[in-house]
């Protein structure tokens, strides 16, 4: 009994061994087939596309907003679907429903921002469209990348949540917020070792059937790829603010080490078999 490994445990281990081989081709697009045109869905989620940070100016700020207008679930002001005063072209206002379940608020799933909302959000962060000369096609690519990044992040969260499948089979995203310059200790240590800092960071609060669990998501640039707009490289893990999180990360590290070492042994044995066969 003590040495028996359940199928769920095997799946969890497999998930962590393959964690760095995320394939965005498996991410479904609008799987619920909802028509979001004309809806009044939840506020926009934050962007995860690398945009050069600039100081906001009076003409570049599409929405002023007050502190009282901020939604505590995503730390964003109310959705703005109106074109900016100097916007060079019209943008779609339709929104796509994600596969990420909501813990609170209206609707079962989080809803992604429209291209128009995304444009206004970038202006709010100090971005100047004239500096980048974006086209409608570019905005469409940015929106798709933003949505895929979020779907991939949620899939990574679910891999960690698989450790707790016996206690909660249906975790949900409760809230999130951006901390772009609040680098995590892990990110700083990687930077000291010569790696780049993440261009963005977000903390997600996941509702594990009544228990709040915080996840840290670091977004790393993939500028080495030829396309200008790329899906970010994600580093998703539970924050080390509970003993359960420490234990989860310890287990994940152990299983990665064990299976990577086993894989190296199998490769070495296979090479040795080939060499012996060649001598015969």
Tab-separated table of C-alpha atoms in Angstrom:
chain	number	residue	atom	x	y	z
A	1	UNK	CA	0.000	0.000	0.000
A	2	UNK	CA	2.687	2.483	0.977
A	3	UNK	CA	4.459	2.140	-2.370
A	4	UNK	CA	1.341	2.349	-4.507
A	5	UNK	CA	1.109	5.422	-6.737
A	6	UNK	CA	-2.402	6.429	-7.801
A	7	UNK	CA	-3.273	7.427	-11.375
A	8	UNK	CA	-3.921	10.978	-10.174
A	9	UNK	CA	-0.460	11.153	-8.634
A	10	UNK	CA	1.079	9.859	-11.866
A	11	UNK	CA	-0.743	12.520	-13.846
A	12	UNK	CA	0.402	15.214	-11.436
A	13	UNK	CA	4.013	14.096	-11.707
A	14	UNK	CA	3.772	13.967	-15.512
A	15	UNK	CA	2.409	17.506	-15.535
A	16	UNK	CA	5.383	18.874	-13.623
A	17	UNK	CA	7.961	16.939	-15.611
A	18	UNK	CA	6.464	18.417	-18.799
A	19	UNK	CA	5.843	21.860	-17.320
A	20	UNK	CA	8.378	23.636	-19.512
A	21	UNK	CA	6.910	22.181	-22.727
A	22	UNK	CA	3.704	24.201	-22.870
A	23	UNK	CA	1.961	23.990	-26.248
A	24	UNK	CA	-0.376	26.865	-27.002
A	25	UNK	CA	-1.969	24.937	-29.874
A	26	UNK	CA	-4.083	23.115	-27.301
A	27	UNK	CA	-5.609	26.295	-25.894
A	28	UNK	CA	-9.271	26.495	-26.965
A	29	UNK	CA	-10.670	29.709	-28.396
A	30	UNK	CA	-14.089	30.733	-27.050
A	31	UNK	CA	-15.032	27.115	-26.200
A	32	UNK	CA	-18.367	28.174	-24.731
A	33	UNK	CA	-19.511	29.733	-28.041
A	34	UNK	CA	-20.902	32.748	-26.191
A	35	UNK	CA	-21.863	35.829	-28.202
A	36	UNK	CA	-20.397	38.660	-26.161
A	37	UNK	CA	-21.536	41.491	-28.434
A	38	UNK	CA	-23.698	43.900	-26.484
A	39	UNK	CA	-22.964	42.201	-23.158
A	40	UNK	CA	-22.029	44.080	-20.024
A	41	UNK	CA	-19.432	41.568	-18.762
A	42	UNK	CA	-16.941	41.847	-15.910
A	43	UNK	CA	-14.165	44.477	-16.131
A	44	UNK	CA	-11.123	43.961	-18.307
A	45	UNK	CA	-8.230	41.783	-17.245
A	46	UNK	CA	-4.696	43.223	-17.276
A	47	UNK	CA	-2.444	42.930	-20.273
A	48	UNK	CA	0.431	40.492	-20.563
A	49	UNK	CA	2.031	41.857	-23.728
A	50	UNK	CA	5.369	43.583	-23.421
A	51	UNK	CA	4.886	47.309	-24.001
A	52	UNK	CA	7.653	49.807	-23.390
A	53	UNK	CA	6.804	51.755	-20.269
A	54	UNK	CA	6.509	55.521	-20.722
A	55	UNK	CA	5.376	58.311	-18.457
A	56	UNK	CA	1.703	59.136	-19.023
A	57	UNK	CA	0.785	62.535	-20.418
A	58	UNK	CA	-2.454	64.471	-20.274
A	59	UNK	CA	-3.261	63.801	-23.933
A	60	UNK	CA	-2.359	60.126	-23.660
A	61	UNK	CA	-4.557	59.263	-20.703
A	62	UNK	CA	-7.850	57.974	-22.045
A	63	UNK	CA	-9.464	57.457	-18.637
A	64	UNK	CA	-8.681	59.417	-15.530
A	65	UNK	CA	-10.845	57.593	-13.014
A	66	UNK	CA	-10.746	57.858	-9.253
A	67	UNK	CA	-9.619	55.433	-6.604
A	68	UNK	CA	-13.277	54.678	-5.866
A	69	UNK	CA	-13.726	53.438	-9.461
A	70	UNK	CA	-11.152	50.645	-9.107
A	71	UNK	CA	-12.564	47.113	-9.167
A	72	UNK	CA	-10.962	45.162	-6.276
A	73	UNK	CA	-11.156	41.877	-8.219
A	74	UNK	CA	-8.745	42.990	-10.936
A	75	UNK	CA	-7.487	46.393	-9.707
A	76	UNK	CA	-8.739	48.046	-12.896
A	77	UNK	CA	-11.157	50.915	-13.592
A	78	UNK	CA	-14.524	50.276	-15.291
A	79	UNK	CA	-14.428	48.992	-18.893
A	80	UNK	CA	-13.993	51.717	-21.489
A	81	UNK	CA	-15.310	50.819	-24.949
A	82	UNK	CA	-15.121	54.369	-26.349
A	83	UNK	CA	-12.462	55.247	-28.954
A	84	UNK	CA	-9.674	57.524	-27.732
A	85	UNK	CA	-9.739	61.122	-29.070
A	86	UNK	CA	-6.745	60.685	-31.400
A	87	UNK	CA	-7.272	57.005	-32.236
A	88	UNK	CA	-6.304	56.384	-35.905
A	89	UNK	CA	-8.792	53.573	-36.621
A	90	UNK	CA	-11.840	51.888	-35.121
A	91	UNK	CA	-11.349	48.742	-33.066
A	92	UNK	CA	-13.716	45.845	-32.282
A	93	UNK	CA	-15.651	45.961	-29.017
A	94	UNK	CA	-16.578	42.265	-28.920
A	95	UNK	CA	-15.119	40.268	-26.049
A	96	UNK	CA	-14.114	36.636	-25.763
A	97	UNK	CA	-15.113	34.434	-22.841
A	98	UNK	CA	-12.183	32.590	-21.262
A	99	UNK	CA	-12.040	29.065	-19.868
A	100	UNK	CA	-11.039	30.462	-16.450
A	101	UNK	CA	-13.863	30.035	-13.912
A	102	UNK	CA	-14.803	32.970	-11.703
A	103	UNK	CA	-15.109	32.664	-7.951
A	104	UNK	CA	-17.092	35.890	-7.488
A	105	UNK	CA	-19.124	38.391	-9.479
A	106	UNK	CA	-21.364	38.004	-12.506
A	107	UNK	CA	-20.906	35.143	-14.942
A	108	UNK	CA	-19.236	31.747	-14.670
A	109	UNK	CA	-16.040	32.656	-16.508
A	110	UNK	CA	-13.721	35.618	-16.786
A	111	UNK	CA	-14.191	37.683	-19.959
A	112	UNK	CA	-11.228	39.090	-21.867
A	113	UNK	CA	-11.068	42.768	-22.873
A	114	UNK	CA	-12.000	43.831	-26.373
A	115	UNK	CA	-9.415	45.367	-28.688
A	116	UNK	CA	-10.854	48.806	-27.885
A	117	UNK	CA	-10.615	48.228	-24.138
A	118	UNK	CA	-7.073	46.961	-24.553
A	119	UNK	CA	-6.087	50.069	-26.518
A	120	UNK	CA	-7.491	52.317	-23.795
A	121	UNK	CA	-5.751	50.268	-21.108
A	122	UNK	CA	-2.382	50.683	-22.846
A	123	UNK	CA	-2.936	54.442	-23.102
A	124	UNK	CA	-3.678	54.503	-19.394
A	125	UNK	CA	-0.301	52.865	-18.750
A	126	UNK	CA	1.466	55.657	-20.633
A	127	UNK	CA	1.754	54.032	-24.051
A	128	UNK	CA	1.829	56.309	-27.129
A	129	UNK	CA	0.476	54.624	-30.231
A	130	UNK	CA	2.278	57.037	-32.578
A	131	UNK	CA	5.618	55.697	-31.334
A	132	UNK	CA	4.765	52.134	-32.389
A	133	UNK	CA	2.556	52.839	-35.421
A	134	UNK	CA	0.278	49.865	-34.754
A	135	UNK	CA	-2.194	48.618	-37.337
A	136	UNK	CA	-5.550	46.869	-36.727
A	137	UNK	CA	-3.795	43.616	-37.624
A	138	UNK	CA	-1.191	44.242	-34.913
A	139	UNK	CA	-3.903	44.874	-32.330
A	140	UNK	CA	-5.629	41.638	-33.310
A	141	UNK	CA	-2.356	39.751	-32.763
A	142	UNK	CA	-1.796	41.440	-29.388
A	143	UNK	CA	-5.294	40.523	-28.197
A	144	UNK	CA	-4.843	36.887	-29.220
A	145	UNK	CA	-1.481	36.709	-27.447
A	146	UNK	CA	-2.938	38.297	-24.310
A	147	UNK	CA	-5.732	35.731	-24.209
A	148	UNK	CA	-3.431	32.779	-24.883
A	149	UNK	CA	-1.038	33.925	-22.137
A	150	UNK	CA	-3.889	33.903	-19.638
A	151	UNK	CA	-5.116	30.487	-20.754
A	152	UNK	CA	-1.609	29.061	-20.453
A	153	UNK	CA	-1.182	30.626	-17.011
A	154	UNK	CA	-4.418	29.018	-15.839
A	155	UNK	CA	-3.317	25.622	-17.169
A	156	UNK	CA	-0.110	25.968	-15.145
A	157	UNK	CA	-2.138	26.857	-12.048
A	158	UNK	CA	-4.242	23.722	-12.556
A	159	UNK	CA	-1.080	21.602	-12.604
A	160	UNK	CA	-0.264	22.848	-9.113
A	161	UNK	CA	-3.866	22.474	-7.994
A	162	UNK	CA	-3.736	18.810	-9.045
A	163	UNK	CA	-1.776	18.211	-5.832
A	164	UNK	CA	-5.007	19.065	-3.997
A	165	UNK	CA	-7.507	17.299	-6.244
A	166	UNK	CA	-8.803	15.228	-3.336
A	167	UNK	CA	-9.902	18.320	-1.429
A	168	UNK	CA	-11.007	20.535	-4.336
A	169	UNK	CA	-11.870	19.466	-7.871
A	170	UNK	CA	-13.008	22.886	-9.088
A	171	UNK	CA	-10.605	25.734	-8.219
A	172	UNK	CA	-11.608	29.183	-9.456
A	173	UNK	CA	-9.840	32.472	-10.043
A	174	UNK	CA	-10.989	34.965	-7.438
A	175	UNK	CA	-8.941	38.086	-8.186
A	176	UNK	CA	-5.674	39.290	-9.678
A	177	UNK	CA	-3.440	42.322	-9.854
A	178	UNK	CA	-0.286	43.518	-11.564
A	179	UNK	CA	3.057	44.100	-9.828
A	180	UNK	CA	5.315	44.770	-12.804
A	181	UNK	CA	8.258	46.245	-10.860
A	182	UNK	CA	7.746	44.328	-7.615
A	183	UNK	CA	10.134	41.543	-8.551
A	184	UNK	CA	9.797	38.283	-6.667
A	185	UNK	CA	12.812	36.806	-4.817
A	186	UNK	CA	12.950	34.036	-7.432
A	187	UNK	CA	13.122	36.574	-10.275
A	188	UNK	CA	15.856	38.557	-8.506
A	189	UNK	CA	17.941	35.443	-7.856
A	190	UNK	CA	17.647	34.473	-11.522
A	191	UNK	CA	18.731	37.995	-12.463
A	192	UNK	CA	21.793	37.743	-10.194
A	193	UNK	CA	22.650	34.532	-12.071
A	194	UNK	CA	22.637	36.414	-15.364
A	195	UNK	CA	19.072	35.924	-16.574
A	196	UNK	CA	16.783	38.781	-17.571
A	197	UNK	CA	14.127	40.146	-15.236
A	198	UNK	CA	10.482	39.480	-16.109
A	199	UNK	CA	8.774	42.302	-17.984
A	200	UNK	CA	5.618	41.803	-15.941
A	201	UNK	CA	4.348	40.083	-12.834
A	202	UNK	CA	0.843	39.272	-11.683
A	203	UNK	CA	-0.478	37.722	-8.513
A	204	UNK	CA	-3.566	35.542	-8.876
A	205	UNK	CA	-5.761	34.631	-5.921
A	206	UNK	CA	-7.281	31.201	-6.502
A	207	UNK	CA	-10.313	30.009	-4.566
A	208	UNK	CA	-9.547	26.420	-3.585
A	209	UNK	CA	-13.080	25.531	-2.506
A	210	UNK	CA	-13.240	28.265	0.127
A	211	UNK	CA	-9.527	28.711	0.752
A	212	UNK	CA	-7.581	31.557	-0.889
A	213	UNK	CA	-4.264	30.530	-2.455
A	214	UNK	CA	-1.914	33.088	-4.002
A	215	UNK	CA	0.023	32.339	-7.179
A	216	UNK	CA	2.882	34.385	-8.619
A	217	UNK	CA	3.179	34.621	-12.401
A	218	UNK	CA	6.330	36.083	-13.934
A	219	UNK	CA	6.192	36.973	-17.633
A	220	UNK	CA	9.451	36.723	-19.572
A	221	UNK	CA	10.131	38.110	-23.024
A	222	UNK	CA	10.765	35.832	-25.986
A	223	UNK	CA	12.483	38.503	-28.089
A	224	UNK	CA	14.813	35.909	-29.571
A	225	UNK	CA	11.960	34.739	-31.802
A	226	UNK	CA	11.480	36.399	-35.207
A	227	UNK	CA	7.872	37.545	-34.752
A	228	UNK	CA	7.445	40.915	-32.993
A	229	UNK	CA	4.465	39.765	-30.927
A	230	UNK	CA	5.084	36.501	-29.091
A	231	UNK	CA	3.462	34.464	-26.372
A	232	UNK	CA	5.370	35.144	-23.159
A	233	UNK	CA	7.396	32.552	-21.295
A	234	UNK	CA	5.603	31.983	-17.992
A	235	UNK	CA	6.928	31.062	-14.561
A	236	UNK	CA	3.887	30.091	-12.489
A	237	UNK	CA	4.113	28.847	-8.908
A	238	UNK	CA	2.331	29.177	-5.558
A	239	UNK	CA	3.651	31.963	-3.347
A	240	UNK	CA	5.668	30.743	-0.371
A	241	UNK	CA	3.259	32.152	2.194
A	242	UNK	CA	1.969	28.858	3.598
A	243	UNK	CA	3.361	25.460	4.580
A	244	UNK	CA	1.203	23.816	1.906
A	245	UNK	CA	2.802	25.982	-0.787
A	246	UNK	CA	6.302	25.162	0.476
A	247	UNK	CA	5.452	21.454	0.438
A	248	UNK	CA	3.942	21.658	-3.066
A	249	UNK	CA	7.018	23.328	-4.499
A	250	UNK	CA	9.288	20.849	-2.716
A	251	UNK	CA	7.343	17.922	-4.160
A	252	UNK	CA	7.376	19.406	-7.651
A	253	UNK	CA	11.151	19.927	-7.501
A	254	UNK	CA	11.674	16.355	-6.311
A	255	UNK	CA	9.570	14.808	-9.071
A	256	UNK	CA	11.284	16.898	-11.735
A	257	UNK	CA	14.702	15.866	-10.424
A	258	UNK	CA	13.728	12.194	-10.162
A	259	UNK	CA	12.240	11.851	-13.619
A	260	UNK	CA	14.865	13.960	-15.354
A	261	UNK	CA	17.578	11.789	-13.785
A	262	UNK	CA	15.707	8.646	-14.824
A	263	UNK	CA	15.360	9.980	-18.356
A	264	UNK	CA	19.103	10.662	-18.533
A	265	UNK	CA	19.826	7.095	-17.368
A	266	UNK	CA	17.482	5.660	-19.990
A	267	UNK	CA	19.160	7.692	-22.726
A	268	UNK	CA	22.606	6.578	-21.561
A	269	UNK	CA	21.486	2.920	-21.517
A	270	UNK	CA	20.025	3.250	-25.003
A	271	UNK	CA	23.265	4.734	-26.335
A	272	UNK	CA	25.217	1.881	-24.751
A	273	UNK	CA	22.897	-0.688	-26.375
A	274	UNK	CA	23.423	0.930	-29.779
A	275	UNK	CA	27.203	0.874	-29.335
A	276	UNK	CA	27.152	-2.817	-28.386
A	277	UNK	CA	24.943	-3.627	-31.363
A	278	UNK	CA	27.354	-1.849	-33.712
A	279	UNK	CA	30.274	-3.958	-32.422
A	280	UNK	CA	28.485	-7.239	-33.123
